[in-house]
Amino acid sequence: MALLEIRHISKNFGGIKAIADFSLEAEAGQIHGIIGPNGAGKTTIFNTISGVYQADSGSVVLSGEDITRLPQYKITRLGIGRTFQNIRIFRGLTIEENVLCAFDPQSKYSVFGGLIPTPKRFKEEKRGRELARKYLEVVGMADKKDERPENLSYGNQRKVEIARALMCEPKVLLLDEPAAGLTPTEVMELTDLIKRISVEFGFAILLIEHRLDLVMSISDLIHVQNFGETIAVGTADEVQHNQAVIEAYLGAEQ
Ligand code: ATP
C-alpha cells in the first residue's frame, strides 16, 4: 500500500477544469515532481490534498485512511505538511517563533490552564521549543533562531518555512515552488536539503516547481500537467523525451 494515494481527483471552478482526473501513488522516501505551465492546476492539486478545497470527485488516501472530506486541521494532524508559493513569514516574530507557531500541542488546556502556567502547559511548551530547535537544526538555521526574519535572504526564508512545515511531524510534505526567487547557489542548497530530509525522515515529498533542473535532478517520478490534465508521468528522462511534453511545456521554455 502506498503512503499517499490520490485516486482520480477532479476539481472545477465554474467552467474551468482546474484538475481533471489526477492520480498519484507515493511511497515513503519518494519524491514526485509536479510540473506544468501557469494555470495547469498544480496548486489546486495541493489545495485539494490538504483540505483547502474539496475535490468534486475522486479520493485522497493517507496510510490507508480516506482523508478526502476531512477539515484542514485534521489532515495536517494526520501528517500532511506544506509550504506555500508565496513566502508566509511573520515579520514581528523571531525565526524560532515563526517555526513554533505551527506547533500543535497534544494536551488540551482548560481556560484556567491557558491563563496560569500549569506543569502540563510548561511541558508542552518545552516540547514545542525542542521540536522547533530540532527542525531549525535540520534546515541549517539553528544559529539564527533569535533573529528577525526581515533581513533573511529568500533562500533562508524558505528554509524557515520548511522547518515550520516539519512541526506537524508529517509523513507527506507538499512543497509549492520552494525555489521561486532563489539564487543558483540557494537552489543547490535547497536541492540538497530536500534530498536529505527525504532520506532522513522517509517523507513522501510532492514538489511543484518551475525550476526544471531542480525537479529533474531529484524526482523519482514527474507528473506533467497541462490545462488540468496529466499529459505524462515518468522519470526525468522519460518526460524530457515525451513529445506531448515537449510541445505543451518544455518546448515553450526553449
Ligand atoms: P501557477 O504555476 O501559476 O501557480 P497552477 O498550475 O498552480 O499555476 P492553479 O493555481 O492550480 O494553477 O490554477 C488552475 C486553474 O484554476 C487556473 O485557471 C486558475 O485561475 C483556477 N483557479 C484556481 N483557484 C481558483 C479559485 N479559488 N477560484 C476560481 N478559479 C481558480
XYZ file of N, CA and C and ligand atoms in Angstrom:
793
model
N 0.845 -1.196 0.000
C 0.000 0.000 0.000
C 0.882 1.249 0.000
N 0.552 2.203 -0.899
C 1.333 3.443 -0.955
C 1.021 4.309 0.262
N 1.963 5.158 0.649
C 1.734 6.074 1.771
C 0.637 7.078 1.418
N 0.751 7.653 0.232
C -0.273 8.599 -0.238
C -0.832 8.108 -1.564
N -2.143 7.988 -1.618
C -2.790 7.605 -2.887
C -3.799 8.674 -3.265
N -3.598 9.249 -4.410
C -4.576 10.205 -4.931
C -5.271 9.484 -6.076
N -6.581 9.321 -5.909
C -7.310 8.493 -6.880
C -8.297 9.335 -7.683
N -7.928 9.603 -8.913
C -8.841 10.214 -9.891
C -9.540 11.471 -9.368
N -8.778 12.416 -8.809
C -9.456 13.619 -8.311
C -9.707 14.622 -9.444
N -10.849 15.291 -9.335
C -11.195 16.362 -10.272
C -11.695 17.552 -9.477
N -11.424 18.750 -10.011
C -11.903 19.968 -9.357
C -12.194 21.014 -10.419
N -13.419 21.516 -10.419
C -13.802 22.578 -11.371
C -14.058 23.866 -10.606
N -13.730 24.979 -11.238
C -14.134 26.293 -10.728
C -15.007 26.895 -11.814
N -16.323 26.897 -11.622
C -17.210 27.352 -12.692
C -16.947 26.501 -13.924
N -16.626 27.138 -15.014
C -16.364 26.387 -16.258
C -14.918 25.922 -16.390
N -14.059 26.263 -15.395
C -12.633 25.908 -15.536
C -12.358 24.558 -14.897
N -11.770 23.651 -15.704
C -11.361 22.348 -15.164
C -9.963 22.522 -14.599
N -9.857 22.804 -13.296
C -8.524 23.028 -12.711
C -7.771 21.706 -12.575
N -8.488 20.639 -12.199
C -7.888 19.293 -12.162
C -8.870 18.332 -12.820
N -8.373 17.553 -13.763
C -9.225 16.573 -14.443
C -8.610 15.191 -14.257
N -9.182 14.413 -13.354
C -8.805 13.004 -13.208
C -7.308 12.820 -12.891
N -6.860 13.443 -11.801
C -5.441 13.333 -11.422
C -5.257 12.182 -10.425
N -4.257 11.338 -10.692
C -3.943 10.226 -9.785
C -2.443 10.198 -9.521
N -2.076 9.723 -8.336
C -0.655 9.622 -7.978
C -0.542 8.654 -6.805
N 0.514 7.851 -6.813
C 0.780 6.978 -5.655
C 2.206 7.239 -5.209
N 2.366 7.682 -3.964
C 3.715 7.991 -3.475
C 4.072 7.102 -2.296
N 5.243 6.492 -2.381
C 5.767 5.658 -1.286
C 6.592 6.539 -0.351
N 6.812 6.066 0.880
C 7.707 6.755 1.806
C 9.083 6.870 1.159
N 9.696 8.040 1.262
C 11.041 8.243 0.722
C 11.080 8.642 -0.746
N 9.905 8.688 -1.386
C 9.899 9.068 -2.813
C 9.699 10.572 -2.981
N 10.254 11.104 -4.054
C 9.996 12.500 -4.411
C 9.268 12.508 -5.764
N 8.094 13.159 -5.768
C 7.320 13.299 -7.006
C 7.308 14.761 -7.421
N 7.786 15.043 -8.606
C 7.731 16.401 -9.134
C 6.419 16.604 -9.880
N 5.826 17.793 -9.718
C 4.622 18.134 -10.496
C 4.951 19.410 -11.257
N 4.961 19.303 -12.569
C 5.328 20.466 -13.371
C 4.231 20.759 -14.384
N 4.332 21.930 -14.988
C 3.354 22.321 -15.998
C 3.292 23.832 -16.059
N 2.770 24.364 -17.155
C 2.716 25.824 -17.303
C 1.804 26.479 -16.262
N 1.849 27.805 -16.188
C 0.970 28.536 -15.257
C -0.489 28.176 -15.524
N -1.233 27.975 -14.439
C -2.652 27.678 -14.578
C -2.944 26.222 -14.897
N -1.925 25.358 -14.855
C -2.122 23.940 -15.206
C -2.887 23.169 -14.125
N -3.020 23.762 -12.932
C -3.775 23.100 -11.856
C -2.903 22.525 -10.755
N -1.628 22.875 -10.737
C -0.690 22.263 -9.776
C -1.034 22.638 -8.327
N -1.203 23.936 -8.075
C -1.508 24.358 -6.696
C -2.882 23.847 -6.266
N -3.797 23.747 -7.215
C -5.132 23.217 -6.871
C -5.006 21.760 -6.407
N -4.065 21.013 -6.971
C -3.839 19.634 -6.501
C -3.441 19.684 -5.021
N -2.491 20.565 -4.671
C -2.066 20.679 -3.260
C -3.229 21.132 -2.373
N -3.999 22.100 -2.875
C -5.114 22.604 -2.055
C -6.163 21.525 -1.824
N -6.304 20.641 -2.780
C -7.298 19.565 -2.632
C -6.768 18.488 -1.683
N -5.467 18.175 -1.765
C -4.898 17.170 -0.852
C -4.971 17.680 0.588
N -4.666 18.974 0.781
C -4.536 19.492 2.149
C -5.851 20.009 2.724
N -6.945 19.889 1.963
C -8.263 20.207 2.520
C -8.678 21.663 2.369
N -7.891 22.472 1.637
C -8.321 23.862 1.383
C -9.570 23.821 0.494
N -9.548 22.953 -0.516
C -10.726 22.712 -1.351
C -11.127 21.247 -1.226
N -12.400 20.995 -1.487
C -12.889 19.611 -1.558
C -12.890 19.203 -3.033
N -12.413 17.998 -3.296
C -12.455 17.501 -4.680
C -13.914 17.314 -5.093
N -14.224 17.567 -6.361
C -15.585 17.304 -6.861
C -15.808 15.801 -6.959
N -14.745 15.083 -7.309
C -14.834 13.620 -7.347
C -13.444 13.054 -7.110
N -13.393 11.766 -6.818
C -12.116 11.114 -6.538
C -11.810 11.142 -5.045
N -10.680 10.546 -4.661
C -10.369 10.493 -3.238
C -8.872 10.618 -2.980
N -8.558 11.022 -1.737
C -7.172 11.127 -1.277
C -7.047 10.218 -0.055
N -6.091 9.288 -0.114
C -5.961 8.285 0.941
C -4.539 8.369 1.506
N -4.459 8.554 2.835
C -3.159 8.649 3.503
C -3.014 7.457 4.436
N -1.982 6.670 4.264
C -1.757 5.454 5.064
C -3.029 4.619 5.174
N -3.745 4.486 4.099
C -4.947 3.647 4.085
C -6.211 4.354 4.561
N -6.080 5.617 5.057
C -7.258 6.325 5.577
C -7.737 7.369 4.568
N -9.032 7.340 4.285
C -9.595 8.300 3.332
C -9.686 9.677 4.004
N -8.927 10.643 3.487
C -8.908 11.978 4.106
C -9.604 13.028 3.228
N -10.262 12.561 2.167
C -10.802 13.481 1.158
C -11.700 14.562 1.737
N -12.548 14.193 2.682
C -13.546 15.163 3.163
C -13.210 15.714 4.541
N -12.011 15.469 5.018
C -11.665 15.941 6.364
C -11.306 17.432 6.342
N -11.522 18.134 7.466
C -11.095 19.541 7.522
C -9.570 19.649 7.534
N -9.086 20.833 7.165
C -7.636 21.042 7.026
C -6.845 20.648 8.267
N -7.334 21.050 9.460
C -6.513 20.813 10.659
C -6.354 19.318 10.926
N -7.378 18.534 10.571
C -7.269 17.079 10.795
C -6.287 16.476 9.794
N -6.316 16.975 8.580
C -5.393 16.479 7.547
C -3.956 16.780 7.974
N -3.742 17.981 8.513
C -2.399 18.345 8.995
C -1.984 17.394 10.118
N -2.899 17.161 11.061
C -2.572 16.267 12.200
C -2.272 14.855 11.740
N -2.941 14.417 10.666
C -2.702 13.049 10.190
C -1.378 12.927 9.447
N -0.766 14.084 9.132
C 0.600 14.003 8.598
C 0.834 14.570 7.214
N 0.063 15.620 6.850
C 0.380 16.286 5.579
C 0.839 17.711 5.884
N 2.115 17.978 5.663
C 2.669 19.319 5.888
C 2.865 19.993 4.546
N 2.826 21.329 4.538
C 3.023 22.009 3.240
C 3.668 23.368 3.400
N 4.290 23.812 2.322
C 4.715 25.205 2.229
C 3.940 25.820 1.068
N 3.940 27.147 1.025
C 3.119 27.857 0.044
C 3.991 28.565 -0.988
N 3.338 28.866 -2.126
C 4.037 29.531 -3.220
C 4.608 30.880 -2.776
N 3.784 31.676 -2.071
C 4.276 32.963 -1.569
C 4.807 32.758 -0.165
N 5.981 33.339 0.097
C 6.582 33.182 1.424
C 5.645 33.774 2.479
N 5.404 32.999 3.532
C 4.497 33.444 4.595
C 5.249 33.477 5.908
N 5.962 34.566 6.126
C 6.757 34.716 7.349
C 6.173 35.885 8.136
N 6.065 35.717 9.457
C 5.572 36.813 10.296
C 6.748 37.692 10.686
N 6.665 38.965 10.281
C 7.816 39.846 10.481
C 8.028 40.245 11.936
N 6.962 40.298 12.721
C 7.114 40.725 14.117
C 7.677 39.636 15.028
N 7.868 38.433 14.512
C 8.318 37.306 15.342
C 9.753 36.934 15.006
N 10.419 36.279 15.955
C 11.762 35.764 15.661
C 11.627 34.537 14.748
N 12.777 34.069 14.271
C 12.782 32.874 13.410
C 12.187 31.692 14.185
N 12.625 31.541 15.449
C 12.133 30.405 16.237
C 10.623 30.520 16.464
N 10.152 31.736 16.756
C 8.711 31.914 16.983
C 7.922 31.624 15.706
N 8.505 31.973 14.546
C 7.843 31.676 13.275
C 7.639 30.182 13.086
N 8.610 29.402 13.555
C 8.508 27.941 13.422
C 7.563 27.392 14.500
N 7.736 27.946 15.704
C 6.966 27.472 16.863
C 5.458 27.683 16.682
N 5.073 28.698 15.904
C 3.634 28.971 15.792
C 2.908 27.835 15.057
N 3.642 26.922 14.443
C 2.979 25.779 13.792
C 2.881 24.585 14.741
N 3.323 24.772 15.990
C 3.275 23.660 16.946
C 1.830 23.387 17.345
N 1.470 22.126 17.360
C 0.105 21.719 17.697
C 0.159 20.937 19.017
N -0.114 21.602 20.167
C 0.014 20.901 21.452
C -0.923 19.700 21.525
N -0.431 18.624 22.097
C -1.252 17.415 22.216
C -2.216 17.524 23.397
N -1.769 18.211 24.490
C -2.636 18.322 25.674
C -3.663 19.411 25.447
N -4.832 19.182 25.984
C -5.872 20.212 25.912
C -5.785 21.026 27.203
N -5.762 22.375 27.063
C -5.774 23.206 28.266
C -7.201 23.620 28.564
N -7.494 23.759 29.849
C -8.744 24.407 30.217
C -8.482 25.910 30.095
N -9.514 26.720 30.228
C -9.330 28.190 30.215
C -8.335 28.547 31.308
N -8.474 27.888 32.447
C -7.589 28.113 33.592
C -6.136 27.803 33.200
N -5.961 26.656 32.556
C -4.610 26.241 32.138
C -4.005 27.189 31.120
N -4.887 27.845 30.339
C -4.393 28.809 29.360
C -3.896 30.085 30.023
N -4.497 30.411 31.178
C -4.136 31.667 31.867
C -2.981 31.465 32.840
N -3.009 30.338 33.544
C -1.998 30.076 34.574
C -1.004 29.051 34.028
N 0.280 29.284 34.192
C 1.264 28.325 33.666
C 1.302 27.023 34.487
N 0.471 26.078 34.120
C 0.417 24.788 34.819
C 1.597 23.918 34.368
N 1.965 22.889 35.162
C 3.070 21.998 34.753
C 2.826 21.364 33.387
N 1.568 21.006 33.109
C 1.232 20.387 31.824
C 1.551 21.342 30.674
N 1.193 22.622 30.896
C 1.423 23.613 29.851
C 2.919 23.850 29.648
N 3.646 23.929 30.774
C 5.113 24.094 30.706
C 5.735 22.989 29.872
N 5.255 21.739 30.151
C 5.813 20.562 29.493
C 5.571 20.634 27.971
N 4.352 21.022 27.603
C 4.028 21.116 26.180
C 4.828 22.216 25.507
N 4.962 23.364 26.210
C 5.709 24.479 25.617
C 7.174 24.096 25.406
N 7.698 23.332 26.376
C 9.093 22.874 26.268
C 9.218 21.943 25.053
N 8.250 21.049 24.907
C 8.284 20.114 23.775
C 8.226 20.876 22.451
N 7.406 21.922 22.403
C 7.295 22.739 21.199
C 8.634 23.393 20.856
N 9.288 23.979 21.894
C 10.580 24.656 21.650
C 11.637 23.650 21.195
N 11.600 22.451 21.797
C 12.584 21.420 21.406
C 12.392 21.006 19.945
N 11.111 20.850 19.575
C 10.830 20.474 18.181
C 11.278 21.572 17.221
N 10.960 22.843 17.588
C 11.328 23.971 16.714
C 12.844 24.009 16.539
N 13.584 23.790 17.627
C 15.055 23.823 17.527
C 15.566 22.665 16.694
N 14.937 21.493 16.893
C 15.345 20.317 16.109
C 15.191 20.606 14.610
N 14.031 21.162 14.227
C 13.806 21.355 12.801
C 14.592 22.544 12.232
N 14.859 23.549 13.101
C 15.735 24.643 12.634
C 17.142 24.101 12.388
N 17.550 23.148 13.229
C 18.850 22.484 13.047
C 18.860 21.720 11.721
N 17.779 20.984 11.481
C 17.680 20.168 10.258
C 17.851 21.033 9.001
N 17.229 22.237 9.023
C 17.309 23.077 7.817
C 18.521 24.005 7.843
N 19.328 23.905 8.904
C 20.565 24.699 8.963
C 20.361 26.141 9.396
N 19.301 26.395 10.196
C 19.029 27.773 10.616
C 19.056 27.948 12.129
N 19.582 26.947 12.850
C 19.552 26.994 14.319
C 20.294 28.219 14.859
N 21.388 28.603 14.221
C 22.176 29.735 14.738
C 21.465 31.079 14.549
N 20.398 31.087 13.768
C 19.679 32.352 13.518
C 18.344 32.403 14.258
N 18.128 31.481 15.195
C 16.794 31.323 15.782
C 16.248 32.584 16.461
N 17.133 33.433 17.011
C 16.649 34.624 17.716
C 16.587 35.865 16.823
N 16.970 35.698 15.566
C 16.946 36.857 14.660
C 15.539 37.083 14.133
N 15.325 38.310 13.635
C 14.044 38.622 12.971
C 14.172 38.230 11.497
N 13.084 37.838 10.877
C 13.195 37.291 9.516
C 13.406 38.319 8.418
N 13.166 39.640 8.730
C 13.153 40.597 7.611
C 14.475 40.702 6.857
N 15.597 40.416 7.540
C 16.878 40.548 6.845
C 17.350 39.248 6.196
N 16.546 38.199 6.299
C 16.977 36.920 5.729
C 16.836 36.916 4.214
N 17.734 36.200 3.545
C 17.610 36.013 2.096
C 16.368 35.152 1.841
N 15.890 35.170 0.584
C 14.759 34.307 0.225
C 15.075 32.847 0.555
N 16.323 32.458 0.261
C 16.719 31.061 0.479
C 16.545 30.671 1.941
N 16.966 31.565 2.846
C 16.839 31.254 4.274
C 15.383 31.328 4.736
N 14.606 32.246 4.134
C 13.175 32.306 4.490
C 12.475 31.004 4.096
N 12.866 30.459 2.943
C 12.282 29.180 2.509
C 12.636 28.069 3.493
N 13.873 28.117 4.003
C 14.288 27.077 4.970
C 13.434 27.178 6.235
N 13.160 28.422 6.675
C 12.318 28.610 7.868
C 10.926 28.028 7.593
N 10.417 28.265 6.386
C 9.088 27.728 6.049
C 9.082 26.201 6.047
N 10.185 25.614 5.584
C 10.250 24.144 5.581
C 10.296 23.646 7.020
N 11.098 24.312 7.877
C 11.146 23.922 9.300
C 9.748 24.004 9.904
N 9.005 25.048 9.547
C 7.646 25.206 10.089
C 6.733 24.078 9.609
N 6.880 23.690 8.345
C 6.051 22.587 7.819
C 6.385 21.274 8.528
N 7.638 21.142 8.996
C 8.036 19.897 9.671
C 7.454 19.796 11.083
N 6.998 20.950 11.621
C 6.490 20.955 13.002
C 5.277 20.051 13.192
N 4.546 19.754 12.110
C 3.400 18.847 12.289
C 3.861 17.396 12.175
N 5.177 17.181 12.126
C 5.772 15.853 12.019
C 5.099 15.043 10.912
N 5.214 15.582 9.677
C 4.446 14.989 8.572
C 4.992 13.662 8.070
N 4.121 12.967 7.355
C 4.537 11.778 6.606
C 4.689 12.181 5.143
N 3.900 13.193 4.767
C 3.923 13.678 3.384
C 4.186 15.179 3.429
N 5.104 15.631 2.595
C 5.439 17.049 2.572
C 5.135 17.600 1.178
N 4.328 18.681 1.132
C 3.976 19.308 -0.140
C 4.747 20.617 -0.252
N 5.611 20.729 -1.226
C 6.429 21.940 -1.396
C 5.999 22.653 -2.671
N 5.423 23.857 -2.493
C 4.883 24.589 -3.651
C 5.882 25.662 -4.095
N 6.569 25.398 -5.187
C 7.577 26.299 -5.761
C 8.588 26.811 -4.734
N 9.256 25.907 -4.024
C 10.198 26.366 -2.994
C 11.397 27.122 -3.548
N 11.697 26.956 -4.840
C 12.894 27.616 -5.388
C 12.592 28.983 -6.003
N 11.314 29.419 -5.935
C 10.975 30.706 -6.557
C 11.782 31.834 -5.921
N 12.442 32.613 -6.738
C 13.192 33.781 -6.260
C 14.563 33.467 -5.698
N 14.990 32.208 -5.736
C 16.293 31.837 -5.150
C 17.435 32.000 -6.159
N 18.621 32.308 -5.630
C 19.809 32.404 -6.489
C 20.246 30.972 -6.839
N 21.088 30.795 -7.876
C 21.530 29.439 -8.239
C 22.184 28.702 -7.060
N 22.969 29.400 -6.231
C 23.591 28.735 -5.082
C 22.523 28.291 -4.086
N 21.523 29.153 -3.867
C 20.440 28.795 -2.942
C 19.631 27.617 -3.481
N 19.464 27.563 -4.799
C 18.725 26.429 -5.394
C 19.491 25.132 -5.125
N 20.823 25.188 -5.233
C 21.620 23.979 -4.967
C 21.490 23.553 -3.506
N 21.527 24.538 -2.601
C 21.376 24.227 -1.165
C 20.011 23.613 -0.878
N 18.978 24.202 -1.513
C 17.616 23.707 -1.313
C 17.472 22.278 -1.844
N 18.076 22.033 -2.996
C 18.026 20.693 -3.597
C 18.627 19.683 -2.621
N 19.775 20.020 -2.052
C 20.422 19.123 -1.086
C 19.542 18.906 0.136
N 18.910 20.012 0.603
C 18.057 19.914 1.792
C 16.863 18.984 1.528
N 16.219 19.154 0.385
C 15.043 18.318 0.077
C 15.459 16.841 0.006
N 16.584 16.586 -0.676
C 17.066 15.194 -0.784
C 17.348 14.633 0.602
N 18.018 15.454 1.425
C 18.449 14.984 2.741
C 17.237 14.656 3.624
N 16.232 15.560 3.669
C 15.104 15.283 4.559
C 14.260 14.122 4.042
N 14.255 13.944 2.737
C 13.503 12.812 2.188
C 14.126 11.493 2.665
N 15.459 11.440 2.667
C 16.144 10.212 3.109
C 16.061 10.079 4.628
N 16.362 11.202 5.343
C 16.460 11.148 6.809
C 15.113 10.810 7.469
N 14.029 11.417 6.961
C 12.729 11.230 7.621
C 11.817 10.269 6.858
N 12.198 9.887 5.646
C 11.355 8.966 4.876
C 10.018 9.560 4.473
N 9.969 10.907 4.322
C 8.728 11.521 3.847
C 8.478 11.117 2.403
N 7.204 11.136 2.022
C 6.908 11.238 0.591
C 6.843 12.733 0.318
N 7.574 13.198 -0.681
C 7.575 14.629 -0.983
C 6.955 14.863 -2.358
N 6.001 15.813 -2.401
C 5.446 16.262 -3.679
C 5.959 17.667 -3.902
N 6.535 17.894 -5.056
C 7.249 19.139 -5.309
C 6.715 19.802 -6.577
N 6.094 20.981 -6.402
C 5.709 21.779 -7.573
C 6.858 22.729 -7.836
N 7.349 22.789 -9.065
C 8.497 23.659 -9.306
C 8.573 24.036 -10.777
N 8.907 25.324 -11.002
C 9.163 25.755 -12.387
C 10.635 25.594 -12.737
N 11.510 25.437 -11.704
C 12.940 25.261 -11.990
C 13.150 23.801 -12.379
N 13.144 23.561 -13.668
C 13.157 22.182 -14.158
C 14.424 21.438 -13.771
N 15.561 22.170 -13.679
C 16.810 21.500 -13.302
C 16.665 20.861 -11.928
N 16.018 21.594 -11.011
C 15.812 21.067 -9.653
C 14.914 19.818 -9.699
N 13.749 19.962 -10.345
C 12.779 18.847 -10.393
C 13.397 17.616 -11.048
N 14.063 17.858 -12.175
C 14.621 16.733 -12.933
C 15.703 16.021 -12.116
N 16.451 16.793 -11.310
C 17.586 16.171 -10.623
C 17.166 15.358 -9.394
N 15.998 15.655 -8.807
C 15.697 14.931 -7.556
C 14.425 14.091 -7.572
N 13.624 14.174 -8.628
C 12.340 13.466 -8.585
C 12.473 12.011 -9.025
N 11.816 11.127 -8.294
C 11.734 9.730 -8.734
C 10.775 9.641 -9.910
N 9.681 10.395 -9.817
C 8.689 10.426 -10.897
C 8.242 11.869 -11.108
N 7.945 12.184 -12.357
C 7.479 13.543 -12.664
C 6.111 13.447 -13.332
N 5.175 14.273 -12.845
C 3.822 14.326 -13.401
C 3.726 15.651 -14.151
N 3.385 15.589 -15.419
C 3.318 16.826 -16.200
C 1.845 17.177 -16.427
N 1.470 18.366 -15.962
C 0.080 18.821 -16.062
C -0.048 19.894 -17.128
N -1.177 19.901 -17.794
C -1.455 20.956 -18.769
C -2.967 21.155 -18.838
N -3.440 22.373 -18.564
C -4.885 22.654 -18.528
C -5.631 21.612 -17.693
N -5.113 21.294 -16.529
C -5.798 20.381 -15.615
C -5.569 18.904 -15.888
N -5.081 18.573 -17.093
C -4.907 17.157 -17.464
C -3.468 16.707 -17.211
N -3.302 15.414 -16.902
C -1.956 14.849 -16.821
C -1.574 14.395 -18.222
N -0.523 15.018 -18.779
C -0.157 14.631 -20.148
C 1.001 13.636 -20.162
N 1.708 13.493 -19.046
C 2.778 12.485 -18.985
C 3.151 12.220 -17.537
N 3.548 10.977 -17.263
C 4.120 10.608 -15.960
C 5.324 9.735 -16.263
N 6.452 10.033 -15.644
C 7.627 9.190 -15.891
C 8.849 9.729 -15.193
N 9.965 9.107 -15.457
C 11.230 9.592 -14.914
C 11.609 10.866 -15.671
N 12.628 11.554 -15.158
C 13.078 12.790 -15.802
C 13.402 12.527 -17.269
N 14.100 11.426 -17.514
C 14.496 11.105 -18.871
C 13.265 10.867 -19.757
N 12.309 10.118 -19.208
C 11.108 9.792 -19.999
C 10.309 11.049 -20.357
N 10.085 11.931 -19.351
C 9.242 13.095 -19.671
C 9.970 14.082 -20.587
N 11.302 14.139 -20.464
C 12.045 15.075 -21.321
C 11.995 14.658 -22.793
N 11.748 13.352 -23.014
C 11.688 12.876 -24.395
C 10.261 12.622 -24.872
N 9.293 13.006 -24.041
C 7.895 12.779 -24.402
C 7.433 13.906 -25.336
N 6.895 13.531 -26.478
C 6.554 14.530 -27.491
C 5.480 15.500 -26.995
N 4.467 14.975 -26.284
C 3.389 15.853 -25.791
C 3.952 16.887 -24.818
N 4.944 16.463 -24.025
C 5.544 17.373 -23.046
C 6.371 18.438 -23.764
N 7.124 18.001 -24.732
C 7.971 18.947 -25.476
C 7.089 20.015 -26.119
N 5.981 19.574 -26.710
C 5.096 20.533 -27.382
C 4.381 21.434 -26.383
N 3.836 20.836 -25.314
C 2.988 21.601 -24.410
C 3.760 22.435 -23.403
N 4.960 22.000 -23.060
C 5.592 22.658 -21.926
C 7.059 22.941 -22.133
N 7.841 21.887 -22.298
C 9.277 22.112 -22.410
C 9.594 22.911 -23.665
N 8.818 22.703 -24.727
C 9.031 23.434 -25.964
C 8.893 24.925 -25.757
N 7.930 25.282 -24.906
C 7.682 26.692 -24.637
C 8.812 27.336 -23.855
N 9.638 26.504 -23.183
C 10.741 27.027 -22.375
C 11.959 27.355 -23.232
N 12.039 26.735 -24.437
C 13.269 26.879 -25.218
C 13.307 28.193 -25.990
P 0.879 28.543 -11.311
O 2.050 27.792 -11.859
O 0.675 29.874 -11.989
O 0.852 28.645 -9.824
P -1.005 26.327 -11.219
O -0.614 25.251 -12.157
O -0.661 26.146 -9.789
O -0.452 27.721 -11.746
P -3.680 26.695 -10.248
O -3.340 27.869 -9.383
O -3.957 25.415 -9.617
O -2.581 26.518 -11.393
O -4.929 27.131 -11.128
C -5.550 26.248 -12.072
C -6.751 26.945 -12.670
O -7.780 27.065 -11.687
C -6.445 28.367 -13.157
O -7.209 28.608 -14.320
C -6.942 29.230 -12.011
O -7.319 30.502 -12.455
C -8.126 28.413 -11.494
N -8.357 28.605 -10.056
C -7.554 28.222 -9.047
N -8.097 28.528 -7.857
C -9.292 29.117 -8.130
C -10.345 29.660 -7.329
N -10.282 29.630 -5.998
N -11.412 30.172 -7.958
C -11.500 30.182 -9.313
N -10.555 29.692 -10.132
C -9.473 29.173 -9.559
